[in-house]
CSV table of C-alpha atoms in Angstrom, one decimal:
chain,number,residue,atom,x,y,z
A,1,MET,CA,17.0,-14.0,-11.9
A,2,SER,CA,14.1,-13.1,-9.5
A,3,PRO,CA,11.1,-11.2,-10.9
A,4,ALA,CA,10.9,-7.5,-10.3
A,5,PRO,CA,8.9,-6.4,-7.2
A,6,ALA,CA,5.3,-5.4,-7.7
A,7,LEU,CA,4.1,-1.8,-7.5
A,8,ALA,CA,2.8,-0.6,-4.1
A,9,LEU,CA,-0.6,1.1,-4.3
A,10,SER,CA,-1.9,3.1,-1.3
A,11,MET,CA,-5.6,3.0,-0.4
A,12,GLY,CA,-6.4,6.7,-0.7
A,13,GLU,CA,-9.6,8.1,0.9
A,14,PRO,CA,-11.7,5.0,1.7
A,15,ALA,CA,-14.9,6.8,1.2
A,16,GLY,CA,-13.9,7.8,-2.3
A,17,ILE,CA,-13.5,5.9,-5.5
A,18,GLY,CA,-10.0,4.5,-4.9
A,19,GLY,CA,-11.2,1.0,-4.0
A,20,GLU,CA,-13.5,0.7,-7.0
A,21,ILE,CA,-11.0,1.9,-9.5
A,22,THR,CA,-8.4,-0.5,-8.0
A,23,LEU,CA,-10.6,-3.5,-8.5
A,24,LYS,CA,-11.5,-2.4,-12.0
A,25,ALA,CA,-7.8,-1.9,-12.8
A,26,TRP,CA,-7.0,-5.4,-11.6
A,27,LEU,CA,-9.9,-6.8,-13.7
A,28,ARG,CA,-8.5,-5.0,-16.8
A,29,SER,CA,-5.2,-6.8,-16.2
A,30,ARG,CA,-6.9,-10.0,-17.2
A,31,SER,CA,-7.1,-8.8,-20.8
A,32,GLU,CA,-4.6,-5.9,-21.0
A,33,PRO,CA,-0.9,-5.4,-20.0
A,34,VAL,CA,-0.8,-4.0,-16.4
A,35,PRO,CA,2.3,-4.3,-14.2
A,36,PRO,CA,1.7,-6.4,-11.1
A,37,PHE,CA,0.7,-4.4,-8.1
A,38,PHE,CA,-0.6,-4.9,-4.6
A,39,LEU,CA,-3.0,-2.6,-2.6
A,40,ILE,CA,-2.3,-1.5,1.0
A,41,ASP,CA,-5.9,-1.5,2.4
A,42,ASP,CA,-8.4,-3.3,4.5
A,43,ALA,CA,-8.8,-6.7,2.7
A,44,ASP,CA,-12.2,-7.4,4.2
A,45,ARG,CA,-13.7,-4.1,3.0
A,46,MET,CA,-12.2,-4.7,-0.5
A,47,ALA,CA,-13.7,-8.2,-0.6
A,48,ARG,CA,-17.1,-6.8,0.3
A,49,MET,CA,-16.8,-4.1,-2.4
A,50,ALA,CA,-15.6,-6.7,-5.0
A,51,ALA,CA,-18.7,-8.8,-4.4
A,52,THR,CA,-20.9,-5.8,-5.4
A,53,LEU,CA,-19.2,-5.3,-8.8
A,54,GLY,CA,-20.0,-7.5,-11.7
A,55,PRO,CA,-18.4,-9.8,-12.3
A,56,SER,CA,-17.2,-10.5,-8.8
A,57,ILE,CA,-13.4,-9.9,-8.4
A,58,PRO,CA,-11.3,-12.2,-6.3
A,59,VAL,CA,-9.4,-10.5,-3.4
A,60,GLN,CA,-6.6,-12.2,-1.6
A,61,PRO,CA,-4.9,-10.9,1.6
A,62,ILE,CA,-1.1,-11.1,1.6
A,63,GLU,CA,1.3,-10.9,4.5
A,64,SER,CA,4.3,-9.7,2.5
A,65,PRO,CA,4.8,-7.7,-0.7
A,66,ASP,CA,7.0,-10.6,-1.9
A,67,GLN,CA,3.8,-12.7,-2.4
A,68,ALA,CA,2.2,-10.1,-4.7
A,69,GLY,CA,3.7,-11.3,-8.0
A,70,GLU,CA,2.5,-14.9,-7.5
A,71,VAL,CA,-1.0,-13.9,-6.3
A,72,PHE,CA,-1.6,-11.1,-8.9
A,73,GLY,CA,-2.4,-13.6,-11.7
A,74,GLN,CA,-5.4,-15.0,-9.8
A,75,ALA,CA,-6.6,-12.3,-7.4
A,76,LEU,CA,-6.0,-8.7,-6.3
A,77,PRO,CA,-3.3,-8.9,-3.7
A,78,VAL,CA,-4.1,-6.8,-0.6
A,79,LEU,CA,-1.6,-6.1,2.1
A,80,HIS,CA,-4.1,-6.2,4.9
A,81,ARG,CA,-4.3,-3.0,7.1
A,82,PRO,CA,-7.6,-3.0,9.0
A,83,LEU,CA,-9.6,0.3,9.0
A,84,PRO,CA,-10.7,1.5,12.5
A,85,ALA,CA,-14.1,2.7,11.3
A,86,PRO,CA,-16.7,1.3,8.9
A,87,VAL,CA,-16.6,2.9,5.4
A,88,VAL,CA,-19.7,4.6,4.0
A,89,PRO,CA,-19.2,5.6,0.4
A,90,GLY,CA,-19.2,9.3,-0.1
A,91,ARG,CA,-19.1,10.1,3.7
A,92,LEU,CA,-15.7,11.1,5.2
A,93,ASP,CA,-14.7,9.8,8.6
A,94,PRO,CA,-11.6,11.3,10.2
A,95,ALA,CA,-11.2,8.1,12.2
A,96,ASN,CA,-9.8,6.4,9.1
A,97,GLY,CA,-7.4,9.2,8.5
A,98,PRO,CA,-4.4,7.7,10.3
A,99,ALA,CA,-4.8,4.5,8.3
A,100,VAL,CA,-4.8,6.5,5.0
A,101,ILE,CA,-1.5,8.2,6.1
A,102,ALA,CA,0.0,4.9,7.2
A,103,ALA,CA,-0.7,3.3,3.8
A,104,ILE,CA,1.3,6.0,2.1
A,105,GLU,CA,4.1,5.6,4.6
A,106,THR,CA,4.1,1.8,4.1
A,107,ALA,CA,4.3,2.2,0.3
A,108,VAL,CA,7.2,4.5,0.6
A,109,ALA,CA,9.1,2.4,3.1
A,110,LEU,CA,8.6,-0.8,1.1
A,111,THR,CA,9.8,0.9,-2.1
A,112,GLN,CA,12.8,2.4,-0.5
A,113,ALA,CA,13.7,-1.0,0.9
A,114,GLY,CA,13.5,-2.5,-2.6
A,115,ARG,CA,10.5,-4.6,-1.8
A,116,ALA,CA,8.2,-2.7,-4.1
A,117,ALA,CA,9.1,-1.3,-7.5
A,118,ALA,CA,7.4,2.1,-7.1
A,119,VAL,CA,4.7,4.0,-5.2
A,120,VAL,CA,1.3,4.6,-6.8
A,121,THR,CA,-1.1,6.6,-4.7
A,122,ASN,CA,-4.9,6.6,-4.8
A,123,PRO,CA,-6.5,10.0,-4.3
A,124,ILE,CA,-6.6,11.4,-0.8
A,125,HIS,CA,-9.0,14.0,0.7
A,126,LYS,CA,-6.7,16.6,2.1
A,127,GLN,CA,-9.4,18.3,4.3
A,128,ALA,CA,-10.2,15.1,6.0
A,129,LEU,CA,-6.5,14.4,6.7
A,130,HIS,CA,-5.9,17.9,8.0
A,131,GLN,CA,-8.4,17.1,10.7
A,132,VAL,CA,-6.1,14.4,12.1
A,133,GLY,CA,-2.9,16.5,12.0
A,134,PHE,CA,-1.7,15.9,8.4
A,135,ASP,CA,0.3,19.1,8.0
A,136,PHE,CA,1.1,19.0,4.3
A,137,PRO,CA,-0.6,20.6,1.3
A,138,GLY,CA,-0.8,17.2,-0.4
A,139,HIS,CA,0.9,14.0,-1.5
A,140,THR,CA,3.9,15.7,-3.1
A,141,GLU,CA,5.1,17.6,0.0
A,142,PHE,CA,4.4,14.6,2.2
A,143,LEU,CA,6.4,12.3,0.0
A,144,ALA,CA,9.3,14.7,0.0
A,145,HIS,CA,9.1,14.7,3.8
A,146,LEU,CA,9.1,10.9,4.0
A,147,ALA,CA,12.2,10.8,1.7
A,148,SER,CA,14.0,13.4,3.9
A,149,GLN,CA,14.3,15.4,0.7
A,150,SER,CA,15.9,18.8,0.8
A,151,THR,CA,15.4,19.5,-2.9
A,152,ARG,CA,11.9,20.7,-3.8
A,153,PRO,CA,10.0,17.9,-5.6
A,154,VAL,CA,8.4,18.8,-9.0
A,155,MET,CA,4.9,17.9,-10.1
A,156,MET,CA,4.5,16.6,-13.6
A,157,LEU,CA,1.2,15.8,-15.4
A,158,ALA,CA,1.6,13.4,-18.2
A,159,CYS,CA,-0.4,11.6,-20.9
A,160,PRO,CA,0.8,10.1,-24.2
A,161,GLU,CA,0.4,13.4,-26.1
A,162,LEU,CA,1.8,15.8,-23.6
A,163,ARG,CA,3.9,16.4,-20.4
A,164,VAL,CA,3.5,19.6,-18.4
A,165,ILE,CA,5.2,21.0,-15.3
A,166,PRO,CA,3.8,24.0,-13.4
A,167,VAL,CA,6.6,26.0,-11.8
A,168,THR,CA,4.2,27.5,-9.2
A,169,ILE,CA,1.5,25.2,-8.1
A,170,HIS,CA,-1.3,25.6,-5.5
A,171,VAL,CA,-1.2,29.4,-5.0
A,172,SER,CA,-3.4,32.2,-6.3
A,173,LEU,CA,-2.7,33.6,-9.7
A,174,ALA,CA,-1.6,36.9,-8.1
A,175,GLU,CA,0.8,35.1,-5.7
A,176,ALA,CA,2.1,33.0,-8.6
A,177,ALA,CA,3.1,36.1,-10.5
A,178,ARG,CA,4.6,37.7,-7.4
A,179,GLY,CA,6.5,34.6,-6.4
A,180,LEU,CA,7.9,33.6,-9.8
A,181,THR,CA,11.7,33.7,-9.8
A,182,THR,CA,14.5,32.9,-12.2
A,183,GLU,CA,15.9,30.5,-9.6
A,184,ALA,CA,12.6,28.6,-9.3
A,185,ILE,CA,12.5,28.1,-13.1
A,186,ILE,CA,16.1,26.9,-13.2
A,187,GLU,CA,15.6,24.5,-10.3
A,188,THR,CA,12.4,23.1,-11.7
A,189,ALA,CA,13.8,22.7,-15.2
A,190,THR,CA,17.0,21.1,-14.0
A,191,ILE,CA,15.1,18.5,-11.9
A,192,THR,CA,12.8,17.9,-14.9
A,193,HIS,CA,15.7,17.4,-17.3
A,194,ASP,CA,17.4,14.9,-15.0
A,195,ALA,CA,14.2,13.0,-14.4
A,196,LEU,CA,13.4,12.7,-18.1
A,197,ARG,CA,16.8,11.2,-18.7
A,198,ARG,CA,16.7,8.8,-15.8
A,199,ASP,CA,13.0,7.8,-15.6
A,200,PHE,CA,11.8,8.3,-19.1
A,201,GLY,CA,14.9,7.2,-21.1
A,202,ILE,CA,15.1,10.5,-23.1
A,203,ASP,CA,18.7,11.1,-23.8
A,204,ARG,CA,18.5,14.8,-24.6
A,205,PRO,CA,15.2,16.2,-23.3
A,206,ARG,CA,13.8,19.2,-25.1
A,207,LEU,CA,12.2,21.8,-22.7
A,208,ALA,CA,9.7,24.4,-23.9
A,209,ILE,CA,9.3,27.2,-21.4
A,210,ALA,CA,6.2,29.3,-21.4
A,211,GLY,CA,6.0,33.0,-20.7
A,212,LEU,CA,3.8,34.3,-17.9
A,213,ASN,CA,1.8,37.0,-19.8
A,214,PRO,CA,-0.3,37.0,-22.9
A,215,HIS,CA,1.8,36.7,-26.1
A,216,ALA,CA,4.9,36.1,-23.8
A,217,GLY,CA,4.7,39.8,-22.9
A,218,GLU,CA,4.7,41.1,-26.4
A,219,GLY,CA,8.1,42.6,-26.1
A,220,GLY,CA,7.3,44.3,-22.8
A,221,ALA,CA,3.9,45.7,-23.9
A,222,MET,CA,2.0,43.2,-21.8
A,223,GLY,CA,4.4,42.6,-18.9
A,224,SER,CA,8.1,42.6,-18.0
A,225,GLU,CA,8.4,39.1,-16.4
A,226,GLU,CA,9.5,37.5,-19.6
A,227,ALA,CA,12.5,39.7,-20.0
A,228,GLN,CA,13.4,40.0,-16.3
A,229,VAL,CA,12.6,36.5,-15.0
A,230,VAL,CA,12.0,33.9,-17.7
A,231,ALA,CA,14.5,34.7,-20.3
A,232,PRO,CA,17.5,34.8,-17.9
A,233,ALA,CA,16.4,31.3,-16.7
A,234,VAL,CA,16.4,30.0,-20.2
A,235,ALA,CA,19.8,31.5,-20.9
A,236,ALA,CA,21.2,29.9,-17.8
A,237,LEU,CA,19.8,26.5,-18.6
A,238,ARG,CA,21.2,26.7,-22.1
A,239,ARG,CA,24.6,27.6,-20.7
A,240,ALA,CA,24.3,24.4,-18.5
A,241,GLY,CA,23.8,22.3,-21.6
A,242,ILE,CA,20.1,21.9,-21.3
A,243,ASP,CA,18.0,22.1,-24.5
A,244,ALA,CA,15.6,24.8,-23.3
A,245,ARG,CA,13.8,27.4,-25.4
A,246,GLY,CA,11.5,30.3,-24.5
A,247,PRO,CA,9.8,32.3,-23.2
A,248,LEU,CA,7.1,31.1,-25.6
A,249,PRO,CA,3.5,32.3,-25.9
A,250,ALA,CA,1.4,29.8,-24.0
A,251,ASP,CA,-1.6,30.1,-26.4
A,252,THR,CA,0.4,28.6,-29.3
A,253,MET,CA,2.4,25.9,-27.3
A,254,PHE,CA,-0.2,23.1,-27.2
A,255,HIS,CA,-1.5,22.3,-30.6
A,256,ALA,CA,-0.3,19.1,-32.2
A,257,ARG,CA,2.6,20.5,-34.4
A,258,ALA,CA,4.0,22.5,-31.4
A,259,ARG,CA,3.8,19.5,-29.1
A,260,ALA,CA,6.0,17.5,-31.5
A,261,THR,CA,8.9,19.9,-31.0
A,262,TYR,CA,9.4,19.3,-27.2
A,263,ASP,CA,9.4,16.6,-24.6
A,264,VAL,CA,7.9,18.7,-21.7
A,265,ALA,CA,6.3,22.1,-21.3
A,266,LEU,CA,7.3,24.2,-18.3
A,267,CYS,CA,4.4,26.5,-17.4
A,268,MET,CA,4.5,29.4,-15.0
A,269,TYR,CA,1.3,28.6,-13.0
A,270,HIS,CA,-1.1,25.8,-12.3
A,271,ASP,CA,-3.9,26.3,-14.8
A,272,GLN,CA,-1.5,27.2,-17.6
A,273,ALA,CA,-0.2,23.6,-17.3
A,274,LEU,CA,-3.3,21.7,-16.3
A,275,ILE,CA,-5.9,23.1,-18.7
A,276,PRO,CA,-4.2,21.8,-21.9
A,277,ILE,CA,-3.5,18.3,-20.5
A,278,LYS,CA,-7.0,17.9,-19.1
A,279,THR,CA,-8.4,19.1,-22.4
A,280,ILE,CA,-6.3,16.6,-24.4
A,281,ASP,CA,-6.8,13.6,-22.1
A,282,PHE,CA,-9.1,14.2,-19.1
A,283,ASP,CA,-9.4,10.5,-18.2
A,284,GLY,CA,-5.9,9.3,-18.9
A,285,GLY,CA,-3.7,11.9,-17.3
A,286,VAL,CA,-1.1,10.9,-14.6
A,287,ASN,CA,0.3,12.9,-11.8
A,288,VAL,CA,4.1,12.2,-11.4
A,289,THR,CA,6.4,13.5,-8.7
A,290,LEU,CA,9.9,14.1,-10.0
A,291,GLY,CA,13.1,14.5,-8.0
A,292,LEU,CA,12.3,11.8,-5.4
A,293,PRO,CA,14.6,8.9,-4.6
A,294,PHE,CA,11.8,6.6,-5.7
A,295,VAL,CA,9.2,6.6,-8.5
A,296,ARG,CA,5.7,7.9,-7.6
A,297,THR,CA,2.7,8.3,-9.8
A,298,SER,CA,-1.0,8.9,-9.1
A,299,PRO,CA,-4.3,9.3,-11.0
A,300,ASP,CA,-4.9,12.9,-12.1
A,301,HIS,CA,-8.2,13.2,-10.3
A,302,GLY,CA,-9.6,13.5,-6.8
A,303,THR,CA,-11.6,11.3,-4.5
A,304,ALA,CA,-14.9,11.8,-6.4
A,305,LEU,CA,-17.1,11.4,-3.3
A,306,ASP,CA,-20.2,12.0,-5.4
A,307,LEU,CA,-19.4,8.9,-7.5
A,308,ALA,CA,-18.4,6.6,-4.6
A,309,GLY,CA,-20.5,3.4,-4.3
A,310,SER,CA,-22.2,4.0,-7.7
A,311,GLY,CA,-20.1,1.6,-9.7
A,312,GLN,CA,-19.6,4.3,-12.3
A,313,ALA,CA,-16.0,5.4,-11.5
A,314,ASN,CA,-13.5,5.4,-14.4
A,315,GLU,CA,-10.3,3.5,-13.8
A,316,SER,CA,-8.4,4.8,-16.9
A,317,SER,CA,-6.2,7.3,-15.0
A,318,LEU,CA,-5.2,4.7,-12.4
A,319,LEU,CA,-4.4,2.3,-15.1
A,320,ALA,CA,-2.2,4.9,-16.8
A,321,ALA,CA,-0.5,5.7,-13.5
A,322,LEU,CA,0.3,2.0,-12.9
A,323,ARG,CA,1.7,1.5,-16.4
A,324,LEU,CA,3.7,4.7,-16.2
A,325,ALA,CA,5.1,3.8,-12.8
A,326,GLY,CA,6.1,0.4,-14.1
A,327,ALA,CA,7.9,1.9,-17.1
A,328,MET,CA,9.6,4.6,-15.0
A,329,ALA,CA,10.8,2.0,-12.5
A,330,ALA,CA,12.2,-0.1,-15.3
A,331,HIS,CA,14.0,2.9,-16.8
A,332,ARG,CA,15.4,3.9,-13.4
A,333,GLN,CA,16.6,0.4,-12.7
A,334,GLY,CA,18.3,0.3,-16.1
A,335,ALA,CA,19.9,3.7,-15.6
A,336,THR,CA,21.4,2.6,-12.2
A,337,GLY,CA,22.3,-0.8,-13.3
A,338,ALA,CA,20.4,-2.3,-10.4
């Protein structure tokens, strides 16, 4: 039986910390379990960067992802994609934007072709990519586009102690409240339920669904959205056989005893979801895109231009993303019998 394909890791913003944390993640694989992965990047720039870190880390260009598994034990495998402009740490250069986009496209294409097990993405700088015509709010929407996905993808943030889903994401708080609908909650919860079964091996996922307002509206005294929007969604999910409960007061959902009662928390807006997980595990959180035809994870942090080139970047979130991608890919393969 042939070994499973390696994970495909995109370069992210070259002027950020993606290259450094990738090298450090490979180095950690010498003493800790890390699924084999290959980086889609400029092998020459990675070799130069590796020489500046102590100890020096071996980098080996590969011509095909099929070589990654054999190379990974001795060196970081890099599917060589030359960058058009020199990289200065911390300094964005739009000239490299097309290569950043192409690395994501390559990772997706290889994964969909079965030549990579999953897509893991290093952080991108959205403003820099927008300057070269990247017309997407971020990775999530671009990946859905590459997958020709009609269903809205769902963003999950995960760490060992907590999984959270924001129903509304990168919009103002006022717009989140105006735009929250029963249909959006049902769609998000259904995609989440199916993904937890397929990709996480949870046979009967338990969904805790937050209210929008303080104290989940306090019976209408602090808002009507719980009764008019959230509760009907919970009722519909339960009728569909999904173990959902709520609306729950968000201020009592995230202590340890409460977290033990559910597998994922559905939150109504961005900060309601991200504040608790970043408080619990700031360095180890993982961004996961649910509802795609392939597995995708990413570190739960940005490009950190201020740290680039300092040698101080923390690789913990990338390591967690690689490990989770490997586990999800194995679950998905088992679920499909592939």
